[in-house]
Short mmCIF file of C-alpha atoms in Angstrom, two decimals:
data_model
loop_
_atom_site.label_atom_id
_atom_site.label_comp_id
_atom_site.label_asym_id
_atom_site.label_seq_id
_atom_site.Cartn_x
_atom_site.Cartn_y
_atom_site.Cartn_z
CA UNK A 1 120.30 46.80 137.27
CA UNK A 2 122.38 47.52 134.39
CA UNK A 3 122.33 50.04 131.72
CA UNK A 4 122.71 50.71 127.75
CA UNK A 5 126.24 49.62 126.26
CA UNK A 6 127.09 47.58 129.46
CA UNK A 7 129.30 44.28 128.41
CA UNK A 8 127.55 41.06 129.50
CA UNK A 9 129.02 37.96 129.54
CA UNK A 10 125.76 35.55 129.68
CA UNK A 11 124.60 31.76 129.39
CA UNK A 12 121.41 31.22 128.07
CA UNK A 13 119.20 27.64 126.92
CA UNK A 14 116.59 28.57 124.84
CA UNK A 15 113.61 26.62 123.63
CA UNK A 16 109.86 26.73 122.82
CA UNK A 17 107.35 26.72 125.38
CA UNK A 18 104.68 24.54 123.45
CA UNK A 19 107.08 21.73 122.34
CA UNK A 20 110.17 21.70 124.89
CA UNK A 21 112.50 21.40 122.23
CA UNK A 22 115.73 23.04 123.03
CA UNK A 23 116.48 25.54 119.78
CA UNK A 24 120.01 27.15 121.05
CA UNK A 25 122.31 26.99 124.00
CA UNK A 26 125.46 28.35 125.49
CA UNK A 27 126.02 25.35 127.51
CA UNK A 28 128.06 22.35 126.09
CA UNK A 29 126.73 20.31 128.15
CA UNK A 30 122.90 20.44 127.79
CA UNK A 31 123.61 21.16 123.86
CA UNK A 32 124.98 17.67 123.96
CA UNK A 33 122.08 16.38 126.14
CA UNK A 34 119.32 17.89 123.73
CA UNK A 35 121.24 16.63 120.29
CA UNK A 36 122.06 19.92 118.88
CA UNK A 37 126.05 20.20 119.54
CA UNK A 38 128.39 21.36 117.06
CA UNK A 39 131.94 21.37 117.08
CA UNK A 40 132.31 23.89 114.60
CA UNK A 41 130.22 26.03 117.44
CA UNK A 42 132.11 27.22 120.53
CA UNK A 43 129.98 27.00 123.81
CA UNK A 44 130.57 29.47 126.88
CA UNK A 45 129.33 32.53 127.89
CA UNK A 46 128.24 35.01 125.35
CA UNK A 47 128.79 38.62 125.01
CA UNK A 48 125.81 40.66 124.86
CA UNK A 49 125.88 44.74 124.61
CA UNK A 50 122.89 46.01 126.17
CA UNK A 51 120.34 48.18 123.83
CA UNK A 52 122.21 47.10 120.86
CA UNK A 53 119.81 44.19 120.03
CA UNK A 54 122.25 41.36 120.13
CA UNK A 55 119.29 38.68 121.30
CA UNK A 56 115.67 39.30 120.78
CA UNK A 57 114.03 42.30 122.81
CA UNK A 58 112.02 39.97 125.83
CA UNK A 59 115.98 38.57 126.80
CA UNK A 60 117.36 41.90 126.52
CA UNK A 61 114.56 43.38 128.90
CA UNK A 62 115.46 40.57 131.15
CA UNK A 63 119.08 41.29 131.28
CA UNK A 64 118.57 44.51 132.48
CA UNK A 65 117.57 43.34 135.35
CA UNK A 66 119.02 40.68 136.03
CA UNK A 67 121.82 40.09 138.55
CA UNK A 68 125.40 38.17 138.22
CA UNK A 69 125.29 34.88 138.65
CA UNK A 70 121.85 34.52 139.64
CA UNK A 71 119.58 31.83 136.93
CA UNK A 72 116.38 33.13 135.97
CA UNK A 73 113.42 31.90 133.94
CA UNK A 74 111.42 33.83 131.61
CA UNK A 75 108.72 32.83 129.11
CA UNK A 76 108.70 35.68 126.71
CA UNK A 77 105.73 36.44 124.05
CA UNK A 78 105.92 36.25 120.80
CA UNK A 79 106.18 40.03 120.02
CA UNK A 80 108.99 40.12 122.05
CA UNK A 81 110.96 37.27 120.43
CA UNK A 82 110.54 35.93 117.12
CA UNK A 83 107.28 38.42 116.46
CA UNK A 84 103.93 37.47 115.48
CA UNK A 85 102.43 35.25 112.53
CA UNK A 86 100.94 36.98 109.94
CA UNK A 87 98.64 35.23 107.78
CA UNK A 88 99.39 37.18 104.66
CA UNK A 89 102.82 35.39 105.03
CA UNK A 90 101.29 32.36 103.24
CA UNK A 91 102.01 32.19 99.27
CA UNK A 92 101.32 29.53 96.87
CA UNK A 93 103.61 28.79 93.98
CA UNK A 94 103.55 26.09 91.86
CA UNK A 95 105.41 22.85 92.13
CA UNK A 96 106.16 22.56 88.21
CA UNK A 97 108.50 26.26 89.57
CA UNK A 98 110.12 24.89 92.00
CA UNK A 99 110.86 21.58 90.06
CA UNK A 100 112.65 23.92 87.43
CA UNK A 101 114.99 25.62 90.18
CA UNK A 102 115.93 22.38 91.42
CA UNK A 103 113.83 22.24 94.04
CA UNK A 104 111.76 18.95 95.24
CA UNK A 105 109.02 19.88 98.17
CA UNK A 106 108.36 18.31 100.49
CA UNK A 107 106.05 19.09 103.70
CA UNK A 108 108.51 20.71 106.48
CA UNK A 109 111.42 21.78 104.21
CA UNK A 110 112.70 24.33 104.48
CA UNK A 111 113.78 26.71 101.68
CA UNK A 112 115.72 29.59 100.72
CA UNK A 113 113.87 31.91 98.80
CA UNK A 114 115.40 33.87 95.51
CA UNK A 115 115.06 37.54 97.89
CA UNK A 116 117.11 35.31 100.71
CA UNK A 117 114.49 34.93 102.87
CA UNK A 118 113.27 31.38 104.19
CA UNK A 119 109.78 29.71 103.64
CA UNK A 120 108.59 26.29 105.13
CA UNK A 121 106.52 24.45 103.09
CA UNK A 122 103.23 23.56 104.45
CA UNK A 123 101.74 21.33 101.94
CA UNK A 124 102.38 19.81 98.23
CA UNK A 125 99.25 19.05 97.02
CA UNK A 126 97.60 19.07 92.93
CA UNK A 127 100.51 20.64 91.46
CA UNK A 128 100.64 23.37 94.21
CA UNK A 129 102.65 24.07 97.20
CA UNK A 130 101.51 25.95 99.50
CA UNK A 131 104.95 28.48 101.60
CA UNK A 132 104.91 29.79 104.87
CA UNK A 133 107.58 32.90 105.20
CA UNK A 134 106.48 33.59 108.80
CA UNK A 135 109.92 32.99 110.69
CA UNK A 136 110.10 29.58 111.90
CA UNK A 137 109.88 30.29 115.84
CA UNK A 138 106.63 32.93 114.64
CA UNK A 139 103.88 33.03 117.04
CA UNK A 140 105.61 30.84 119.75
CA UNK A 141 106.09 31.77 123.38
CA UNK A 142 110.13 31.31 123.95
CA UNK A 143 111.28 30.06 127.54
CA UNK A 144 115.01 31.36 128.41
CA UNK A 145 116.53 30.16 131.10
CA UNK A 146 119.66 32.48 131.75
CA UNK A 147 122.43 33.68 133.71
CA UNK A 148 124.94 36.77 133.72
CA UNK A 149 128.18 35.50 134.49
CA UNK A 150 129.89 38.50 134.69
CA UNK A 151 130.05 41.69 133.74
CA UNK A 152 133.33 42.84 131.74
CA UNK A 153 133.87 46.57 133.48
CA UNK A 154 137.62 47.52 132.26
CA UNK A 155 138.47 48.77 128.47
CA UNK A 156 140.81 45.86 128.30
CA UNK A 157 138.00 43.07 129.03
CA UNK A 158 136.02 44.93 126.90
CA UNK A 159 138.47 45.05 123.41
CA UNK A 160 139.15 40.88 124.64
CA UNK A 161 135.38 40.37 123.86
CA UNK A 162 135.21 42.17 121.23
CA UNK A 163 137.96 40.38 119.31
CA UNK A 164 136.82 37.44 120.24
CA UNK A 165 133.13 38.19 118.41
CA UNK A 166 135.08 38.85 115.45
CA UNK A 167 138.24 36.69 115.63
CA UNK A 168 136.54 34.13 117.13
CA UNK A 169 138.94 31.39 119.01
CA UNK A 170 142.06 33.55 117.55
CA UNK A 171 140.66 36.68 118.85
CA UNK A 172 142.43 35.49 122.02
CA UNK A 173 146.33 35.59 120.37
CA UNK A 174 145.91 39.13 119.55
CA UNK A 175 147.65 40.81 121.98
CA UNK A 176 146.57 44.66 123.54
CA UNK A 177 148.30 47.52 124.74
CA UNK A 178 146.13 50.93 126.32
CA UNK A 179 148.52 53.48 124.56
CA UNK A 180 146.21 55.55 126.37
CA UNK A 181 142.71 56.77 127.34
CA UNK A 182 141.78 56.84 123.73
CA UNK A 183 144.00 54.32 121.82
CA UNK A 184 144.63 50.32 122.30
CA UNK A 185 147.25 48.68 120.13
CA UNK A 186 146.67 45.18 118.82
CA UNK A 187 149.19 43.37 117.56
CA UNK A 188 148.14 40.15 115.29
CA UNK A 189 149.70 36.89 115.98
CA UNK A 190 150.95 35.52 113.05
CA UNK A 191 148.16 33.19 111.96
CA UNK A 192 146.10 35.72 111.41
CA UNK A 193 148.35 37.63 108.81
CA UNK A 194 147.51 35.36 105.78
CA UNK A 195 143.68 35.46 106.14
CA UNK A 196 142.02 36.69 103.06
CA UNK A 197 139.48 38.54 105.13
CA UNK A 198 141.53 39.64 108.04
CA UNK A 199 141.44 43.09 106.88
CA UNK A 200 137.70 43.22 107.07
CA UNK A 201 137.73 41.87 110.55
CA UNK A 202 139.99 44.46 111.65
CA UNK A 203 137.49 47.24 110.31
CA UNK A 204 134.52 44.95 111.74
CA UNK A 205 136.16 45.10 115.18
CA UNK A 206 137.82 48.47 115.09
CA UNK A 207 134.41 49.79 114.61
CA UNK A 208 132.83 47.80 117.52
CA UNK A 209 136.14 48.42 119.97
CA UNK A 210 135.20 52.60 119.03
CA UNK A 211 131.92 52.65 119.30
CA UNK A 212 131.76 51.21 122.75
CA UNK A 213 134.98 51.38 124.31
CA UNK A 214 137.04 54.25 122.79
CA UNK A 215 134.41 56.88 121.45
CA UNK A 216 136.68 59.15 119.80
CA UNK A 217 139.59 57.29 119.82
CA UNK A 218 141.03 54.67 117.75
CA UNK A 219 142.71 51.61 117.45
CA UNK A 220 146.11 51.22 116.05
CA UNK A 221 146.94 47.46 114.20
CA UNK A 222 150.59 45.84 114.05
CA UNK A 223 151.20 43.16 112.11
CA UNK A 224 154.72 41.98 111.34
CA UNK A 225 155.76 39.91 108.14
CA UNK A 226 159.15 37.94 108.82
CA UNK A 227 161.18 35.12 106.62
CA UNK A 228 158.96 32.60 108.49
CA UNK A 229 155.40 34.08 106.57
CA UNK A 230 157.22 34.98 103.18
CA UNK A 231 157.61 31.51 101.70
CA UNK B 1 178.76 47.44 85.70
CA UNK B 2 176.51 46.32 88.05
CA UNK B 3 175.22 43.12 89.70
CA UNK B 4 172.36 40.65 90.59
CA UNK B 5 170.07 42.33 93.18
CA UNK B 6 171.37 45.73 91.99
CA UNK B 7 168.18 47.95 91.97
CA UNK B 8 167.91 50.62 88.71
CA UNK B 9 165.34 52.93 87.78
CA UNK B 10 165.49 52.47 84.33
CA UNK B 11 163.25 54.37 81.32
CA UNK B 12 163.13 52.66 77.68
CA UNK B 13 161.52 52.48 74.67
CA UNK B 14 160.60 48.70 73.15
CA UNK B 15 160.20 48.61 69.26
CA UNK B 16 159.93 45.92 66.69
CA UNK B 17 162.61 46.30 64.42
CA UNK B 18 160.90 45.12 61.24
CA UNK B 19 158.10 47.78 61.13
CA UNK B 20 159.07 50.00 63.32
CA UNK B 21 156.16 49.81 65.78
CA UNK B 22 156.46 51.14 69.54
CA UNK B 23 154.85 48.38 71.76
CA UNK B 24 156.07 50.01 74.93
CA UNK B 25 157.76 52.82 76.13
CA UNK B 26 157.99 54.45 79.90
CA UNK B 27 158.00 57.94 78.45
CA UNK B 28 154.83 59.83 78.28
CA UNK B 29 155.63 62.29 75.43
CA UNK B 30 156.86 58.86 73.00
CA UNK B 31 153.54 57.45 73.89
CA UNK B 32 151.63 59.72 73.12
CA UNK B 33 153.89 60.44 69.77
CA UNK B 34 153.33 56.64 68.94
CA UNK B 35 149.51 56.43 69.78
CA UNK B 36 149.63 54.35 72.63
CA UNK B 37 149.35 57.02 75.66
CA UNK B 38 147.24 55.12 78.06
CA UNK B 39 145.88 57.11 81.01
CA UNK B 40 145.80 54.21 83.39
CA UNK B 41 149.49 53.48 82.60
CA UNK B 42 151.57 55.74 84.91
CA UNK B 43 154.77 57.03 83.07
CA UNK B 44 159.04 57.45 84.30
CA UNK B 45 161.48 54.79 85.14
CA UNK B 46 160.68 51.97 86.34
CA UNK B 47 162.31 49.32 88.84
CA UNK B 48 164.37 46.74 87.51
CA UNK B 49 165.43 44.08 90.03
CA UNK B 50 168.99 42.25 88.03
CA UNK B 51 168.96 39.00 87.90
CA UNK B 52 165.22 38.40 88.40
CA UNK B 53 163.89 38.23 84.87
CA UNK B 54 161.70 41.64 85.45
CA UNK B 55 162.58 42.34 81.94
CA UNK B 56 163.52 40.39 78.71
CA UNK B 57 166.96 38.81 79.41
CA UNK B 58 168.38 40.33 76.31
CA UNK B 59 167.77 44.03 77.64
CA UNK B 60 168.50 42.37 81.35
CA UNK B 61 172.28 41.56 80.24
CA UNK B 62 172.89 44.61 78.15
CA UNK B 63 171.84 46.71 81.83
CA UNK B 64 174.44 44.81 83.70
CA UNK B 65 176.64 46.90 81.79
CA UNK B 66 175.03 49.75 81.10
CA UNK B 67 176.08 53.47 83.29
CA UNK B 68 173.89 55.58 85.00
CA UNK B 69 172.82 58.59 82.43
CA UNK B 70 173.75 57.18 79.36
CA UNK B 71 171.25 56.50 76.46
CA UNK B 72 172.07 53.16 74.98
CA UNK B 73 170.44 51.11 71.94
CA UNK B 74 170.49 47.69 72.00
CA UNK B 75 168.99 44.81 69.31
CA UNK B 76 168.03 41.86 70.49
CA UNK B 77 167.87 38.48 68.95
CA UNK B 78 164.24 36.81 69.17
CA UNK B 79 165.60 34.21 71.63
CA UNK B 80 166.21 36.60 74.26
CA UNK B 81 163.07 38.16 73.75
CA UNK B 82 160.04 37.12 72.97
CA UNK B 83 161.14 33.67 71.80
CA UNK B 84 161.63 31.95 67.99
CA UNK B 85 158.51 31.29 66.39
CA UNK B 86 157.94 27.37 66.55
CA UNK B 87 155.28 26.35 63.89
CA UNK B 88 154.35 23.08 65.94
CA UNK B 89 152.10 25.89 67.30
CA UNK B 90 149.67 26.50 64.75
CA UNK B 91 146.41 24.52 65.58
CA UNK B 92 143.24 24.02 63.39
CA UNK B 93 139.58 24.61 65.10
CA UNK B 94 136.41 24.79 63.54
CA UNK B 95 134.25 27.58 62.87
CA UNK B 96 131.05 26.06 64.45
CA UNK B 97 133.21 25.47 67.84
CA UNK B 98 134.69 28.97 68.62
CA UNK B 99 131.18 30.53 67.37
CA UNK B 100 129.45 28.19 70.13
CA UNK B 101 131.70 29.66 72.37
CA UNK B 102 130.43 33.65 71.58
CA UNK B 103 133.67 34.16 69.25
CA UNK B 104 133.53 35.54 65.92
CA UNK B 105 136.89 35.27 64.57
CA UNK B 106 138.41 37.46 61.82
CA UNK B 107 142.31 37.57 60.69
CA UNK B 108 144.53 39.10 63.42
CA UNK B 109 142.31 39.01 65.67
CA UNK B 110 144.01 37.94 68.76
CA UNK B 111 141.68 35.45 71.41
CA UNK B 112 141.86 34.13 74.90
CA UNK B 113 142.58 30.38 74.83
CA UNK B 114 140.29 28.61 77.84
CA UNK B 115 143.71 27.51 79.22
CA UNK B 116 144.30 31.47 79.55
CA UNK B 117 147.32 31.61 76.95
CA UNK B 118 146.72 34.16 73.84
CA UNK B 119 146.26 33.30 69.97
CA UNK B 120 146.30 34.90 67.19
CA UNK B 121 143.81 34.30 64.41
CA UNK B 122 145.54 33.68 61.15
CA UNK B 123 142.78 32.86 58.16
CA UNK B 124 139.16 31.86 58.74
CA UNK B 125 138.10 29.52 55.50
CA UNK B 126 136.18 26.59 54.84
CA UNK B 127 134.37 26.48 58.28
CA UNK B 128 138.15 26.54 59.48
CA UNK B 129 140.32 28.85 61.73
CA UNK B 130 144.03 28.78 61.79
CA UNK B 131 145.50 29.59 65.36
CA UNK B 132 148.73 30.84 66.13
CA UNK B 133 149.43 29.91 69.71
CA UNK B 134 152.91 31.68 69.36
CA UNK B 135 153.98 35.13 71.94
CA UNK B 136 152.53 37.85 69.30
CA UNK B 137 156.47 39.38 69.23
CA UNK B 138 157.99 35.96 69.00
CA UNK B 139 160.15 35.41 66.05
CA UNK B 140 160.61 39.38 66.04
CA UNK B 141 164.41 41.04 66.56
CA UNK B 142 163.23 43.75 69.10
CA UNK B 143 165.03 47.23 69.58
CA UNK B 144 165.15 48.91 72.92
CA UNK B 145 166.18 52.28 73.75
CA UNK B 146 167.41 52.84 77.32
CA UNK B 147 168.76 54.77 80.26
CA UNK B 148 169.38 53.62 83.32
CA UNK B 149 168.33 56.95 85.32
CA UNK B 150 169.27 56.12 88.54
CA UNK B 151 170.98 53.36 91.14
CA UNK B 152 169.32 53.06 94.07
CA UNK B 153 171.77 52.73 96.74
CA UNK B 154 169.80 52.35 100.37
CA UNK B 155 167.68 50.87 102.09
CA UNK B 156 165.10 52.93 102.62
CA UNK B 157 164.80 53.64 98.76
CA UNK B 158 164.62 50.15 98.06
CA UNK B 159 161.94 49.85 100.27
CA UNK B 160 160.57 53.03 98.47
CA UNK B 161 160.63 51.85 95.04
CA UNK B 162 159.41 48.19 96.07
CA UNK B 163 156.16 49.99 97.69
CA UNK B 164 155.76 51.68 94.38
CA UNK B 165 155.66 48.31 92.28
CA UNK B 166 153.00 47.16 94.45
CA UNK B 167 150.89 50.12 96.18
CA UNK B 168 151.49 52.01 92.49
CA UNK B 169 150.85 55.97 93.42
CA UNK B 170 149.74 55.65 96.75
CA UNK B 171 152.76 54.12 97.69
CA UNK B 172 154.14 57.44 97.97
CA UNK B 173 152.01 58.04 100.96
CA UNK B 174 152.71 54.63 103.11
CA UNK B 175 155.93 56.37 105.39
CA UNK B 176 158.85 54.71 106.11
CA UNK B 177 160.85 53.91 109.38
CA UNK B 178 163.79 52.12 109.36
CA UNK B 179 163.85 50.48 113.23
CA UNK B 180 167.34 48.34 112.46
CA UNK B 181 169.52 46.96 110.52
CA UNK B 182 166.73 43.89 110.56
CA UNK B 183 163.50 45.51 111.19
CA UNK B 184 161.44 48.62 108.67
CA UNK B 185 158.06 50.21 109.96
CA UNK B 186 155.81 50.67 107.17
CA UNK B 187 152.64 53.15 108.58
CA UNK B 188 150.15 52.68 106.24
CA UNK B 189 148.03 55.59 104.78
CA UNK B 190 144.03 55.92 105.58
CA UNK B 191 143.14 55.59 102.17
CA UNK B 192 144.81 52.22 102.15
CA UNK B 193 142.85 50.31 105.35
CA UNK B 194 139.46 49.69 103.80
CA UNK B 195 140.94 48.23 100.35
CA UNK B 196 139.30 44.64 99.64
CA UNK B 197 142.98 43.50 98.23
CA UNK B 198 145.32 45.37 101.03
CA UNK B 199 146.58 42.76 103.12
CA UNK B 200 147.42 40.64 100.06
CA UNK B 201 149.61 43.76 98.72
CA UNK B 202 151.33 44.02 102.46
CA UNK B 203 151.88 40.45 101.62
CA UNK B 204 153.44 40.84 98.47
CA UNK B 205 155.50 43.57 99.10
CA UNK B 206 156.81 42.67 102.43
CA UNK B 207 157.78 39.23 100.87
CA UNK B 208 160.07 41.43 98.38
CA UNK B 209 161.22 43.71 101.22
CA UNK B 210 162.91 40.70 102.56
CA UNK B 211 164.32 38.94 100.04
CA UNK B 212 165.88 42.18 98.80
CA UNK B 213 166.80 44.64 101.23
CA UNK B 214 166.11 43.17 104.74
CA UNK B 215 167.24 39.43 104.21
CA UNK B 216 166.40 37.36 107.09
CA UNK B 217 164.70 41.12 108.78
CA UNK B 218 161.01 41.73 109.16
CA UNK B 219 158.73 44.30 108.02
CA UNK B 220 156.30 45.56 110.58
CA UNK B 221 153.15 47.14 109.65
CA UNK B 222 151.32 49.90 111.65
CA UNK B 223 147.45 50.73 110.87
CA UNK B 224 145.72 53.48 112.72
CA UNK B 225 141.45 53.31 112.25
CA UNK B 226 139.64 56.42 113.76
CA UNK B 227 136.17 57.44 113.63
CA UNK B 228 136.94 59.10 110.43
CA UNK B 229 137.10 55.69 108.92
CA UNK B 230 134.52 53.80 110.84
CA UNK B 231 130.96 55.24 109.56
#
């Protein structure tokens, strides 16, 4: 049983119940298998943060209960993953519109609507297309097969994860000092120093490493510019 | 007399000596005298660097031998200014063209080239526009009054006046540590984490750091985010 704000480090394949096909994994292997991998992805064990809604609400009950290193299989409902369809969700526009914003229809597309949201379209037909925004996994039961592979219990583990949300692969050359109960120091590895957005990462996971692992405290950055950086 | 790398805080006034006109000055009261008090412009010496073109090299050779506290007067010739005039830069374009482009030309009015240089209209006749792709002052004997206030002698008020040329007023409030001989601690202010542009100034700034006060040293910067910061 674990609780709000604990640190999970979990594997999960996830795919829909109706049609089998895999839509996400953790697992290199069985992305590879179902003709999804990426490289620009990097497989292993993902942190979740219970109660914070990092995966949809049916996994998260799941995780709750579930137990370190034991797989488990749930099929989760609709309302509890992707939600519902809703039938008022369907909007017809007219092709001769989309033709002018560069867009050529087809059945299955799918597009990215003006207010950012997505639409597939479900038919061209007479000059009119008909749009779906329903999400694309709408309405479908979602199977998860999962497992916890451990849970991260000290403040150190804790920042490591964090960083490595943010940082990504990098996030593991930063290296991290308790100061004390309430402040870590993080010192950047050089790569880092040149980003354009590093700074914004730093506040992204500065925020994240306070909020769950140093309420009250704070996080103190060194970074250190030598001949080497200052061509 | 002083030397390359020598740092001065130095105030002046910049005039064109055939009218008379103030284009610059770094005291407040002649600005405002002259009509050209800006409020975003912050007023008092500034830092020259010798020897690495931060002003025109005519006023750049006359400091070399200039002394601390004494007002001096120099004129200088438009090659060691602003440049001699060269008439191979006076180009025809047509009306119809810069109007496409949103530009209504009139005489003296002075455009931005799509290259990003600067011209200045000189007659619009004909459906024809004379440009003058010439430096505005070039061709111009220019007069500068000037007073080198003060030398700045150590380290850490190089490192002061450097953080000033790039932080402008706030660099007041980034504090100073000076570990070594090799090695400064710059703690930087709250005010200046959540700046889009930061690290790039860090960049800049420690890159002059080095090559002028710490050659072959490092500058190390320390960054403390609290809740106050992360809402």
């Amino acid at each position: 049983m674990f609780k709000d704000k604990d640190f999970l480090l979990v594997d999960y394949t996830e795919k829909v119940k109706e049609s089998g096909e895999i839509i996400d994994t953790t697992l290199e292997e069985e992305a590879k298998k179902a003709g999804i991998y990426s490289e620009d992805k990097s497989y292993g064990p993902v942190l979740v943060i219970l109660g914070q809604g990092d995966v949809v609400k049916g996994l998260e009950e799941a995780l709750y209960n579930a137990e370190v290193g034991n797989e488990k299989t749930v099929e989760i409902a609709p309302e509890k993953a992707y939600g519902n369809r809703d039938n008022t969700k369907i909007k017809i526009v007219s092709l001769s519109e989309l033709k002018r914003q560069g867009i050529n229809p087809y059945p299955n597309m799918v597009l990215r609507l003006n207010d950012g949201g997505l639409a597939t379209v479900k038919s061209v037909s007479g000059g009119r297309v008909i749009l779906d925004l329903n999400h694309p996994l709408a309405g479908k039961v979602i199977v998860y097969t999962f497992k916890v592979e451990k849970v991260l219990d000290t403040q150190e583990d804790k920042v490591k994860a964090l960083l490595g949300r943010w940082f990504k692969k990098v996030g593991d050359k930063i290296s991290i000092d308790m100061l004390s109960e309430k402040k870590v120091k993080l010192t950047m590895p050089k790569e880092l120093l040149l980003l354009e957005n590093v700074q914004l990462l730093k506040y992204l996971a500065a925020k994240d490493i306070v909020k769950y692992v140093y309420p009250e405290g704070s996080v103190v950055f060194e970074e250190e510019f030598d001949s080497s950086l200052l061509k």
